PDB file of C-alpha atoms and ligand atoms in Angstrom:
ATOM      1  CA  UNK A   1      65.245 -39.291-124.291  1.00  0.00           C
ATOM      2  CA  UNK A   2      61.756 -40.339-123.196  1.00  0.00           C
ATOM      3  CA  UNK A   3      61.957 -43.288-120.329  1.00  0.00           C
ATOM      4  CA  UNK A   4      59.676 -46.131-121.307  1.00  0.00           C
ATOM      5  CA  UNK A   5      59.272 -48.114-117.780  1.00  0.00           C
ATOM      6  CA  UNK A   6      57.660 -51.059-116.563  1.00  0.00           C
ATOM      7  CA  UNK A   7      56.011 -52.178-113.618  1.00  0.00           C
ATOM      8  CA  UNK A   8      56.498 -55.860-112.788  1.00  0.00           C
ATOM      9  CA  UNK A   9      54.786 -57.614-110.250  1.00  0.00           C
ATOM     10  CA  UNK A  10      54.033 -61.387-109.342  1.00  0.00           C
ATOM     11  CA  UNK A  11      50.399 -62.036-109.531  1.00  0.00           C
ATOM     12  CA  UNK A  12      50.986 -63.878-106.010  1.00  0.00           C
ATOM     13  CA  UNK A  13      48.693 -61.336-103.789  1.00  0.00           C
ATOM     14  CA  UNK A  14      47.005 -58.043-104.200  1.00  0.00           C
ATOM     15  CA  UNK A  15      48.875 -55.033-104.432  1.00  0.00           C
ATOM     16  CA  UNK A  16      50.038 -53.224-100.880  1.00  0.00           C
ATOM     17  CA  UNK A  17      51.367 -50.059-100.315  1.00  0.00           C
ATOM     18  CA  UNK A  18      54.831 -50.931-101.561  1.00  0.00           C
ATOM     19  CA  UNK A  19      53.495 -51.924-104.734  1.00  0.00           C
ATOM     20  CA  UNK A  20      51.884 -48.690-105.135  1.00  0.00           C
ATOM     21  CA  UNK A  21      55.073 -46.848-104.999  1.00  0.00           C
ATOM     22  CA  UNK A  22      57.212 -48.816-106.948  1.00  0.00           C
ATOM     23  CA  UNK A  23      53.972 -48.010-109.803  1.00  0.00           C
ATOM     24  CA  UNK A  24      53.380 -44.409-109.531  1.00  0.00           C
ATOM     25  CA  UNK A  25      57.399 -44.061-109.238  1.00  0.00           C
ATOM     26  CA  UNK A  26      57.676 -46.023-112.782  1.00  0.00           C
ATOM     27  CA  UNK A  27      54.653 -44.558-114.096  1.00  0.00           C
ATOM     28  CA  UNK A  28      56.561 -40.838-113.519  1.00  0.00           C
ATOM     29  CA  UNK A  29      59.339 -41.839-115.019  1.00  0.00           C
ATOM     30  CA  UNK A  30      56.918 -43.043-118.372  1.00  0.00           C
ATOM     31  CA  UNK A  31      56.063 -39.170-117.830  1.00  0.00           C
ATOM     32  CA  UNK A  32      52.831 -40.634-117.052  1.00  0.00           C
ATOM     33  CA  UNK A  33      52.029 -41.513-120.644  1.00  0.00           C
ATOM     34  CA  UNK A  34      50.267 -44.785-121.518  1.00  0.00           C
ATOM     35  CA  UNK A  35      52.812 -46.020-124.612  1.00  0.00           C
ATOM     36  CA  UNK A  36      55.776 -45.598-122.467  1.00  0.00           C
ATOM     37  CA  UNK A  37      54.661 -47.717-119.250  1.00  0.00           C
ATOM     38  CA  UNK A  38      54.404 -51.553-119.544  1.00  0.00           C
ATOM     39  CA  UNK A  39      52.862 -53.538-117.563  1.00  0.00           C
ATOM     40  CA  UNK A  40      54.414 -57.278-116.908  1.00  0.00           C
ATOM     41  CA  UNK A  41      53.262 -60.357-115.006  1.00  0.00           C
ATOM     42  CA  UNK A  42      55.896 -62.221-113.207  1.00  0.00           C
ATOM     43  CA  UNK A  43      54.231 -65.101-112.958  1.00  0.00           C
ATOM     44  CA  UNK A  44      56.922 -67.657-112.829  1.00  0.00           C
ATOM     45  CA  UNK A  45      55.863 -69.018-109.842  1.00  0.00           C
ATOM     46  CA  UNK A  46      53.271 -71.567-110.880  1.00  0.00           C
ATOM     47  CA  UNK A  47      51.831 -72.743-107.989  1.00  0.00           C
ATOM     48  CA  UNK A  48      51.318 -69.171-105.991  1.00  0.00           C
ATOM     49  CA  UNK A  49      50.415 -67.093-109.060  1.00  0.00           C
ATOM     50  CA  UNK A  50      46.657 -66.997-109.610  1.00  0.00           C
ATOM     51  CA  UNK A  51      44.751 -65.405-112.463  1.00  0.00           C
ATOM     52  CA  UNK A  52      42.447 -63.386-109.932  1.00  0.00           C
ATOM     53  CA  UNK A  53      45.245 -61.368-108.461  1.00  0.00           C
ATOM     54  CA  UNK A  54      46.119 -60.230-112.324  1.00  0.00           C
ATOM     55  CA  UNK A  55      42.235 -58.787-112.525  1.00  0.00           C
ATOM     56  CA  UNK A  56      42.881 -57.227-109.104  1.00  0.00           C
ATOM     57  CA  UNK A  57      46.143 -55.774-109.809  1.00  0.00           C
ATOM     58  CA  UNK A  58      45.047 -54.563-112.842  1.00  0.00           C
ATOM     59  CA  UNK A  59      42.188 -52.230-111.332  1.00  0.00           C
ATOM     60  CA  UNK A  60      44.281 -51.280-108.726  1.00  0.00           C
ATOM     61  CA  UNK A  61      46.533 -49.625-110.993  1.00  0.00           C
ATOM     62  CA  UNK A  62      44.061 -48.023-112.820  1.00  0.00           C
ATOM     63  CA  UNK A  63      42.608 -46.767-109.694  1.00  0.00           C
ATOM     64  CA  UNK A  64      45.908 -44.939-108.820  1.00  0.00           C
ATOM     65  CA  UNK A  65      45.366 -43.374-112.349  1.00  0.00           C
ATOM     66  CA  UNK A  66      47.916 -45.843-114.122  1.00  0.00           C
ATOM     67  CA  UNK A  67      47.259 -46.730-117.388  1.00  0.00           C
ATOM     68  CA  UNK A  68      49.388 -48.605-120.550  1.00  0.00           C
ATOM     69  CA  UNK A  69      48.660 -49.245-124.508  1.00  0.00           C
ATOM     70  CA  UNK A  70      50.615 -52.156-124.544  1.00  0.00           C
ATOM     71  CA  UNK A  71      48.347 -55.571-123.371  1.00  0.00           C
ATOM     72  CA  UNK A  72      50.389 -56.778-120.310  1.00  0.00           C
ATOM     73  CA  UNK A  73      52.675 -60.050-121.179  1.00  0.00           C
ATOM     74  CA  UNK A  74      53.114 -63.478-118.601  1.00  0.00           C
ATOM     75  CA  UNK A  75      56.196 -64.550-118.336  1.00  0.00           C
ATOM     76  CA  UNK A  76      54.518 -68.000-117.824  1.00  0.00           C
ATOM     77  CA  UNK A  77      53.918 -67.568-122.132  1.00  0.00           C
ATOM     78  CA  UNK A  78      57.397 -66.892-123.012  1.00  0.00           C
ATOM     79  CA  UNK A  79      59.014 -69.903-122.646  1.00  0.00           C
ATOM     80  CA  UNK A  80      60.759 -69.792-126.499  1.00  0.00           C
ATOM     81  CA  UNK A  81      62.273 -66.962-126.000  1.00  0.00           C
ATOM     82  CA  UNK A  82      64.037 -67.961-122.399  1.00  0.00           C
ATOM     83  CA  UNK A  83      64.991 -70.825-124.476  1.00  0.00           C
ATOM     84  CA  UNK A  84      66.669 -69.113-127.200  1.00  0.00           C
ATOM     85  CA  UNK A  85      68.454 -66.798-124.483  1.00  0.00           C
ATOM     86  CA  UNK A  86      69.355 -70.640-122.613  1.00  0.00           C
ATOM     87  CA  UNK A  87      70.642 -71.683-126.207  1.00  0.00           C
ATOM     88  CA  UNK A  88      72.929 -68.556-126.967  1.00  0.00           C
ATOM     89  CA  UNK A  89      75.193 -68.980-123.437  1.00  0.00           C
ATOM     90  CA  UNK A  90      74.956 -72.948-123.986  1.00  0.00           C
ATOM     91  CA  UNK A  91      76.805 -72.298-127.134  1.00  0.00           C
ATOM     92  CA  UNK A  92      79.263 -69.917-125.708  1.00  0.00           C
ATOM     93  CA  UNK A  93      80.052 -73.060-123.066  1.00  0.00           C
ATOM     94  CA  UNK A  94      78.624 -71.017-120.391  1.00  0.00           C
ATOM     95  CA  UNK A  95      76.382 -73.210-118.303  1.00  0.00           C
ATOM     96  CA  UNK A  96      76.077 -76.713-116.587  1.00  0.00           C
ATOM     97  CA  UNK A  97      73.319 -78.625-115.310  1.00  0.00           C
ATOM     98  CA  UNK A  98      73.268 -79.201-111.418  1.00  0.00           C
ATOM     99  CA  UNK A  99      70.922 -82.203-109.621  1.00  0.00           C
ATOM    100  CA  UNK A 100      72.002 -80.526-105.921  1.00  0.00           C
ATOM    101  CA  UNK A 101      68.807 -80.012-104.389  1.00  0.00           C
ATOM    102  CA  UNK A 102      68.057 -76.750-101.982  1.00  0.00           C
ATOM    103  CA  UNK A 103      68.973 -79.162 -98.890  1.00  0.00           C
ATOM    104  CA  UNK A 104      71.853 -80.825-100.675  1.00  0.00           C
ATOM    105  CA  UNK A 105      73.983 -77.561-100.326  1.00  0.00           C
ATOM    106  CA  UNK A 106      72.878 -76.381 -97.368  1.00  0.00           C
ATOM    107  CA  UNK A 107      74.436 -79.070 -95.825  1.00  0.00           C
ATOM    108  CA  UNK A 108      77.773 -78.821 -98.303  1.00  0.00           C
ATOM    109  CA  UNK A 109      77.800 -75.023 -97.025  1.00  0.00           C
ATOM    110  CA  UNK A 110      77.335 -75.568 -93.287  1.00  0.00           C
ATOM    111  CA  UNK A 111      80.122 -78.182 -93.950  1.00  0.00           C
ATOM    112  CA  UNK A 112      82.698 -76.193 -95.326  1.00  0.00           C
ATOM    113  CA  UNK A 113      84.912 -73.662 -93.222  1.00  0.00           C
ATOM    114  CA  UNK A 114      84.157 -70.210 -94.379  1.00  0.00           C
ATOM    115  CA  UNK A 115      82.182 -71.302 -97.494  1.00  0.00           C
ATOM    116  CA  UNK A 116      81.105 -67.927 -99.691  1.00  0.00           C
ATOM    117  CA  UNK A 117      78.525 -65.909 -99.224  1.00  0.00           C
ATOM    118  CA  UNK A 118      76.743 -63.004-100.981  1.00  0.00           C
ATOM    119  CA  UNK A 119      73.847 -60.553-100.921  1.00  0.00           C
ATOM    120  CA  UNK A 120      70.905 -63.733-101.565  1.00  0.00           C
ATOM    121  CA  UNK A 121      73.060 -66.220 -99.106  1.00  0.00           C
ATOM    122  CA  UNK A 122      75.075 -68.706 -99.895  1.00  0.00           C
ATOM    123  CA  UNK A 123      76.904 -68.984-103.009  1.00  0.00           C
ATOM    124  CA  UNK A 124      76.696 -72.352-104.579  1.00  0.00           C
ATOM    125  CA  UNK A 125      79.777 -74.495-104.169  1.00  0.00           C
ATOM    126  CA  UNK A 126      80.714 -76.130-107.398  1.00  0.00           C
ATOM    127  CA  UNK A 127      79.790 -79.518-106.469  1.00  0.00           C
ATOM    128  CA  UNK A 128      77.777 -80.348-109.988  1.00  0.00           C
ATOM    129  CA  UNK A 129      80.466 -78.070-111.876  1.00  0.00           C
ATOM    130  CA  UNK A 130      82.736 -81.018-111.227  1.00  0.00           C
ATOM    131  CA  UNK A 131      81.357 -83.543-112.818  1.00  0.00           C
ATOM    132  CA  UNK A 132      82.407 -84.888-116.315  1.00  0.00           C
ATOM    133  CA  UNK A 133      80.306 -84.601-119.185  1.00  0.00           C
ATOM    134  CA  UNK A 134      79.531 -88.250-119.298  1.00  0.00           C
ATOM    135  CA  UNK A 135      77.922 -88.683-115.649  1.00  0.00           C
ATOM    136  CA  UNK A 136      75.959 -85.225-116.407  1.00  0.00           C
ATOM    137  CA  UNK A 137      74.434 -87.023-119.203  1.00  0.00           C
ATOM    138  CA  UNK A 138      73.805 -90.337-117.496  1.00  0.00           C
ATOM    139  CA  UNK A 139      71.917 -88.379-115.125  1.00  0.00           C
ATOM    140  CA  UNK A 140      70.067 -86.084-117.427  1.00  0.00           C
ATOM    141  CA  UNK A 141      69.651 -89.264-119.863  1.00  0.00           C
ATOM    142  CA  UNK A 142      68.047 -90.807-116.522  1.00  0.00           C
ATOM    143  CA  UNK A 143      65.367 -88.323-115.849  1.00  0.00           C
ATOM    144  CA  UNK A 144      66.886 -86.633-113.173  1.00  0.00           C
ATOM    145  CA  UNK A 145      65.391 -83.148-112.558  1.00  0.00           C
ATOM    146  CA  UNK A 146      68.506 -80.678-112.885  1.00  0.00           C
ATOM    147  CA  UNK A 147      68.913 -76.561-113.494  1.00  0.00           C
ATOM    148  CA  UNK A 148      71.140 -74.820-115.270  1.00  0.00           C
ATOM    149  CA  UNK A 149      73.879 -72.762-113.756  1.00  0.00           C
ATOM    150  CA  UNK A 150      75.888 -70.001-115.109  1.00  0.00           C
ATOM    151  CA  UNK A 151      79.503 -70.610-115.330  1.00  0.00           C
ATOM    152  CA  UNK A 152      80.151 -67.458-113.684  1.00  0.00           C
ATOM    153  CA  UNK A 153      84.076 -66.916-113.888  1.00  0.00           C
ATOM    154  CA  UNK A 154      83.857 -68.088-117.433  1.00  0.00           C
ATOM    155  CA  UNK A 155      81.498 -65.702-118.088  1.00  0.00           C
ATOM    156  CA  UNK A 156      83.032 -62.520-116.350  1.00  0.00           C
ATOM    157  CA  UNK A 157      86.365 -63.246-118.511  1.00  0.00           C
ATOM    158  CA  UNK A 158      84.196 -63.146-121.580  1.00  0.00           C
ATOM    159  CA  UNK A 159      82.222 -59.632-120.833  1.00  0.00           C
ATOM    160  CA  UNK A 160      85.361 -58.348-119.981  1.00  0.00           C
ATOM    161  CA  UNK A 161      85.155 -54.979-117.641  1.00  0.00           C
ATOM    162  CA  UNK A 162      81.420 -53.902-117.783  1.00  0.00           C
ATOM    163  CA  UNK A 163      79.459 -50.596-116.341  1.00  0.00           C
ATOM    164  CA  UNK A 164      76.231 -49.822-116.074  1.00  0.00           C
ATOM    165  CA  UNK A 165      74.224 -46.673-114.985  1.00  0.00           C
ATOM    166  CA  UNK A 166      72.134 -46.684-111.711  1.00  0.00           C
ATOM    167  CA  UNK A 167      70.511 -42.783-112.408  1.00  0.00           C
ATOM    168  CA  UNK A 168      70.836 -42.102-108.716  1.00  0.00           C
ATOM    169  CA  UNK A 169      73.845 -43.090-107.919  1.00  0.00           C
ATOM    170  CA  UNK A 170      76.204 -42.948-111.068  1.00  0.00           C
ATOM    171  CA  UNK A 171      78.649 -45.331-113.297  1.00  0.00           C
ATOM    172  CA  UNK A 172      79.032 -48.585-111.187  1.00  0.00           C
ATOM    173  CA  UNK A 173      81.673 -51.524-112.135  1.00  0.00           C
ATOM    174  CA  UNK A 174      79.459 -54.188-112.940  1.00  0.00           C
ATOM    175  CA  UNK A 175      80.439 -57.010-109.871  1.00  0.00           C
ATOM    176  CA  UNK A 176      78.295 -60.008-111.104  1.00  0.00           C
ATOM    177  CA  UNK A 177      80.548 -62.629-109.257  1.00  0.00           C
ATOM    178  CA  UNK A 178      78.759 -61.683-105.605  1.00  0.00           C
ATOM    179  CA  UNK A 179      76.014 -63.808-106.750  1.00  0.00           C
ATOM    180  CA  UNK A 180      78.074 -66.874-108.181  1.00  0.00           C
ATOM    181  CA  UNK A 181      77.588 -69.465-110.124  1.00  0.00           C
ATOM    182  CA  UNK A 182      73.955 -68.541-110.089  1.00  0.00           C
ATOM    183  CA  UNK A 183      70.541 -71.014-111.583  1.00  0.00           C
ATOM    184  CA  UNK A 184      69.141 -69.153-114.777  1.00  0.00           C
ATOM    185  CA  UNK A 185      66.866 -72.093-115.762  1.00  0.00           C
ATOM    186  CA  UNK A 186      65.190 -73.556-113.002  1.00  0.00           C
ATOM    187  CA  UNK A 187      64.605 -77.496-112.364  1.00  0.00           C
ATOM    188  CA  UNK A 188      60.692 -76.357-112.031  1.00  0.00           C
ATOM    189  CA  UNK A 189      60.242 -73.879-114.216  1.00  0.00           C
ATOM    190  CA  UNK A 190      62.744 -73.548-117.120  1.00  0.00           C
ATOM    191  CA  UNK A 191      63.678 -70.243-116.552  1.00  0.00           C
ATOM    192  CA  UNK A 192      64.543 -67.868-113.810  1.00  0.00           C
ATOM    193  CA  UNK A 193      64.020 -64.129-112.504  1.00  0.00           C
ATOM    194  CA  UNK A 194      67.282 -63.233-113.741  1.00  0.00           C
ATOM    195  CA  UNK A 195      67.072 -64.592-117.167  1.00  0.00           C
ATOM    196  CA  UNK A 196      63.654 -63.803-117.366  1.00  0.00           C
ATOM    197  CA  UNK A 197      63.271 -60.429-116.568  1.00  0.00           C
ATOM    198  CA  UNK A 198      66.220 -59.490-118.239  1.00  0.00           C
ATOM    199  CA  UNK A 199      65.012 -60.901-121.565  1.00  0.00           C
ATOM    200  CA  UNK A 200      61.977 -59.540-121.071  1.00  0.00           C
ATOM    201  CA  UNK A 201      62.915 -55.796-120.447  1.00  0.00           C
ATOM    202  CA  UNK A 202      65.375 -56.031-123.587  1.00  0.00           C
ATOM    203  CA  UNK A 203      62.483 -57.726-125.956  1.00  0.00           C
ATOM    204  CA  UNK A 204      59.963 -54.762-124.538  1.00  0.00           C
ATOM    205  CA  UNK A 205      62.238 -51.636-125.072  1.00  0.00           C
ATOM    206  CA  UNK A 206      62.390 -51.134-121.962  1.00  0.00           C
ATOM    207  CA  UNK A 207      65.264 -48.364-121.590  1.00  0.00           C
ATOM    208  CA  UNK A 208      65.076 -47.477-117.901  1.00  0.00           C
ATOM    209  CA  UNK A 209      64.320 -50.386-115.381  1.00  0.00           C
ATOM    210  CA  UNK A 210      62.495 -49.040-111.626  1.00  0.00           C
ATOM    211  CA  UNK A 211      62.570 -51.140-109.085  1.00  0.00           C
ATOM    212  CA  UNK A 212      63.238 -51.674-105.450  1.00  0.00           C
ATOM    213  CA  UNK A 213      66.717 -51.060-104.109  1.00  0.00           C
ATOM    214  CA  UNK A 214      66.954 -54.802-102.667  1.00  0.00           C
ATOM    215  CA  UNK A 215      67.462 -56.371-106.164  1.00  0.00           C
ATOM    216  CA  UNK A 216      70.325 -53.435-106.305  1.00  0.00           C
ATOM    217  CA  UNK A 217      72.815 -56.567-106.452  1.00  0.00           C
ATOM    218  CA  UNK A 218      71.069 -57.940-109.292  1.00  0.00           C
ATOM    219  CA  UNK A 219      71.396 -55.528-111.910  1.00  0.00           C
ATOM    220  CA  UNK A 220      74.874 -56.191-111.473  1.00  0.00           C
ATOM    221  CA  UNK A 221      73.811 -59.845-113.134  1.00  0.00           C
ATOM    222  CA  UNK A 222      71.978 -58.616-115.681  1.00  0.00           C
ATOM    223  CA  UNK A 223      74.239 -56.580-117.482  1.00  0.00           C
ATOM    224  CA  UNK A 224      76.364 -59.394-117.447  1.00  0.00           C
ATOM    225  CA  UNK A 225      73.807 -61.032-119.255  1.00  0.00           C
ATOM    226  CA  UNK A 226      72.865 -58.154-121.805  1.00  0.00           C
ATOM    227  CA  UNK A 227      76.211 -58.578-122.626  1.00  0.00           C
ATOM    228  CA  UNK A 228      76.382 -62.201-123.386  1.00  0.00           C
ATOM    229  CA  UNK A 229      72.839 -62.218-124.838  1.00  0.00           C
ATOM    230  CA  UNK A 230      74.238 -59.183-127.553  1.00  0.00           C
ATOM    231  CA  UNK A 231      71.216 -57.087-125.703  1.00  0.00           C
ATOM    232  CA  UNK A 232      70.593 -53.264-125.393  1.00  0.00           C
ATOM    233  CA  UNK A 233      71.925 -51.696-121.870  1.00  0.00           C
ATOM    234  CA  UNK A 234      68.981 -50.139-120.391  1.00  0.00           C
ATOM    235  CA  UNK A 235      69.776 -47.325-117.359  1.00  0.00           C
ATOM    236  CA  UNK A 236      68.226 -48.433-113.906  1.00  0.00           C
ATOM    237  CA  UNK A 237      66.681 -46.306-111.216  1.00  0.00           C
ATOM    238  CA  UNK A 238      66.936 -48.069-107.617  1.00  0.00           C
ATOM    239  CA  UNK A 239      64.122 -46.738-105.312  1.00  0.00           C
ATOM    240  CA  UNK A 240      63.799 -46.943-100.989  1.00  0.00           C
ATOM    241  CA  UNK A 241      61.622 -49.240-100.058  1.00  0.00           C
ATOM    242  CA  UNK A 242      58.516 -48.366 -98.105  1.00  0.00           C
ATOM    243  CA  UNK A 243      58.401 -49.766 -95.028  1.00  0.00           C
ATOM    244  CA  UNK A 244      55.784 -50.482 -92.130  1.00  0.00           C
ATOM    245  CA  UNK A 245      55.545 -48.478 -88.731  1.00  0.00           C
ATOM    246  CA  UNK A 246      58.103 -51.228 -87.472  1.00  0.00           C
ATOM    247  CA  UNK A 247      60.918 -50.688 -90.197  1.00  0.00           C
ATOM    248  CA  UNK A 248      59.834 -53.816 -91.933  1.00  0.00           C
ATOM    249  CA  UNK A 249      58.188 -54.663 -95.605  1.00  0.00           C
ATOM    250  CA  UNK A 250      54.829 -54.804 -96.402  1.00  0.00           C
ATOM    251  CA  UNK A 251      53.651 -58.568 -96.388  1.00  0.00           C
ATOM    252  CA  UNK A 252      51.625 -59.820 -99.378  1.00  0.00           C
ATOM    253  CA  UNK A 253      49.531 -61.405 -95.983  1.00  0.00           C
ATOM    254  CA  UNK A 254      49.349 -57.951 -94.323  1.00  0.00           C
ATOM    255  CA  UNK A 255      45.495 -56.865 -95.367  1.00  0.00           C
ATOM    256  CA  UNK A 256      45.573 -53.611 -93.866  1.00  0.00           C
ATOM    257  CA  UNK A 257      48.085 -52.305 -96.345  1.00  0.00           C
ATOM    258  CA  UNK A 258      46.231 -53.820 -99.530  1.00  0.00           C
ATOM    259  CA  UNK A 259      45.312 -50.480-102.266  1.00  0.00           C
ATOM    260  CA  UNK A 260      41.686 -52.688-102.314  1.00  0.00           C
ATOM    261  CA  UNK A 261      41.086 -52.448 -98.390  1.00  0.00           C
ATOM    262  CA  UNK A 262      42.118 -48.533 -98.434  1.00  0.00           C
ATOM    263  CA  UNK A 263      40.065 -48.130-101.460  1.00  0.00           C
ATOM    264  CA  UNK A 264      37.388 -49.923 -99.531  1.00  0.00           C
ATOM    265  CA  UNK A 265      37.588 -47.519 -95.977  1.00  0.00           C
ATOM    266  CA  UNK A 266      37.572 -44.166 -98.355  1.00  0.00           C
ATOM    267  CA  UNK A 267      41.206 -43.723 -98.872  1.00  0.00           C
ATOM    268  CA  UNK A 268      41.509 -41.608-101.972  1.00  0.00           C
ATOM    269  CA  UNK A 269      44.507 -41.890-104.585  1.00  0.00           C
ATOM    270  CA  UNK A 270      45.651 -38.565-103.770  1.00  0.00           C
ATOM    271  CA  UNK A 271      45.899 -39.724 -99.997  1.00  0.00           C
ATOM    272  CA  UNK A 272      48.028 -42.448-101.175  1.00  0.00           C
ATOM    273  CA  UNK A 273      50.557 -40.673-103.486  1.00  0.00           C
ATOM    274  CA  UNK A 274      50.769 -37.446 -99.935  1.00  0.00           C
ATOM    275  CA  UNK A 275      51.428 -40.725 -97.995  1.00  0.00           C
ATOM    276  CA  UNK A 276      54.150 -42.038-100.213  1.00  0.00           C
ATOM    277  CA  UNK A 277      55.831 -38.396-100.768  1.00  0.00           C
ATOM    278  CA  UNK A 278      55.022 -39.085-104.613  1.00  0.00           C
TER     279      UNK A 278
HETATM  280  N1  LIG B 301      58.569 -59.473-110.021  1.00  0.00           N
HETATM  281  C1  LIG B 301      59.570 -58.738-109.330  1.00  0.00           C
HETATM  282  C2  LIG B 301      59.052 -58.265-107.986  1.00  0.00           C
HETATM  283  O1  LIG B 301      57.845 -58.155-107.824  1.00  0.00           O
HETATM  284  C3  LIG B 301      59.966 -57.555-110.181  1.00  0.00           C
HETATM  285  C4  LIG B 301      61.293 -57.112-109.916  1.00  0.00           C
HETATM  286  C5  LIG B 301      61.793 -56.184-111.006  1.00  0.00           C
HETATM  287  O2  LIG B 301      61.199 -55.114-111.163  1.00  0.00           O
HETATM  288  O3  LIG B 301      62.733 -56.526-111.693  1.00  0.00           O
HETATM  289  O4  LIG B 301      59.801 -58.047-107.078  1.00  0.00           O
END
């Protein structure tokens, strides 16, 4: 079956060296035709995302010889459908609201003795799950800014055992329950990566996901999800991560790694895809 990819960056910064891999990798896996690569904005992030960096990113990807049919989609413009997704695991009594603020757990964590952690930190206590229905609505009724928050043990029992296929490494046991009781709806934004993206890949066709090997742990989440949500299960390709001469990632702040500053000193595409091993 033909892989139809997608390469999904925030429009936060221009696109470095670890960008550019993460690309060409997808766009080889589209078998580098046009209708099977989509491009995506993640551009949740309101305040850092800037229309500028979508122009840049754009020719920078084209530079590297990356092209698509589809016009790229913002996330920012899909709010109804993140909604609908929101509405389907309401109705299966799957989330809650929480009002904790970033600082209010920290301190509940550094609290507790031997309080839970997984691959993104912290896993969020419970404190909101606790509370009855009637002072959740008080406190929604009052304007109080509040996300939503997967049930996540509830949720597990009602996917029952899940799989999913990472191409390089096999059949994995889906283990959703390292992240915990995780936001999916944001108090900012409405939405979150997770539910986002996951939507998102399902409503494009998407039917094998590239990305970076650190959000390994999170495909775990979203086929939870795609199972609650009644979605197709796409197959996922983890890739290394390309790293700097000191073993660390590319910064979005780091200019000397940006595809416009080597386009800019002579640096050909071919000299990029030798220097990536692609
Ligand atoms: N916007 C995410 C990033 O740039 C995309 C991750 C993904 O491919 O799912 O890291």
């Amino acid at each position: 079956m033909t892989s139809r990819t997608r390469f999904a960056p925030s429009p936060s910064g221009h696109l470095h060296l670890g960008h550019a891999f993460s690309a060409l990798y997808a766009w080889e896996r589209a078998g580098k035709n046009s209708e099977n690569f989509v491009l995506r904005f993640e551009d949740i992030d309101f305040a850092r995302c800037k229309p500028e960096f979508e122009v840049s990113i754009k020719e920078d990807l084209n530079w590297l010889g990356i092209e698509w049919s589809v016009e790229p989609l913002r996330q920012s413009e899909r709010q109804s459908l993140y909604d609908a997704a929101l509405e389907k695991l309401a109705e299966q009594q799957l989330l809650y609201p929480c009002f904790c603020t970033r600082k209010d757990v920290e301190r509940e964590v550094q609290a507790a003795v031997n309080a839970p952690h997984g691959p993104e930190g912290w896993l969020y206590p419970g404190s909101c799950r606790k509370l009855s229905i009637n002072e959740q609505q008080e406190r929604q009724n009052s304007g109080e800014a509040f996300s939503l928050r997967l049930k996540m043990d509830h949720a597990v029992q009602r996917a029952g055992n899940l799989t999913w296929i990472d191409r390089m490494v096999g059949e994995i046991p889906a283990n959703p329950s390292v992240l915990g009781d995780v936001i999916l709806a944001r108090k900012d934004v409405g939405t979150s990566y997770h539910l986002a993206v996951t939507v998102d890949d399902a409503d494009q066709g998407i039917n094998l996901i590239t990305r970076g090997e650190d959000l390994f742990h999170a495909s775990h989440l979203h086929r939870l999800l795609q199972a609650l949500l009644e979605l197709p299960v796409p197959k996922w390709e983890h890739h290394p991560l390309v790293l700097d001469e000191n073993g660390k990632r590319f910064a979005k702040r780091n200019q000397s790694v940006t595809l416009g500053y080597l386009r800019e000193i002579g640096t050909t595409p071919n000299e990029i895809r030798e220097q990536l091993g692609l």
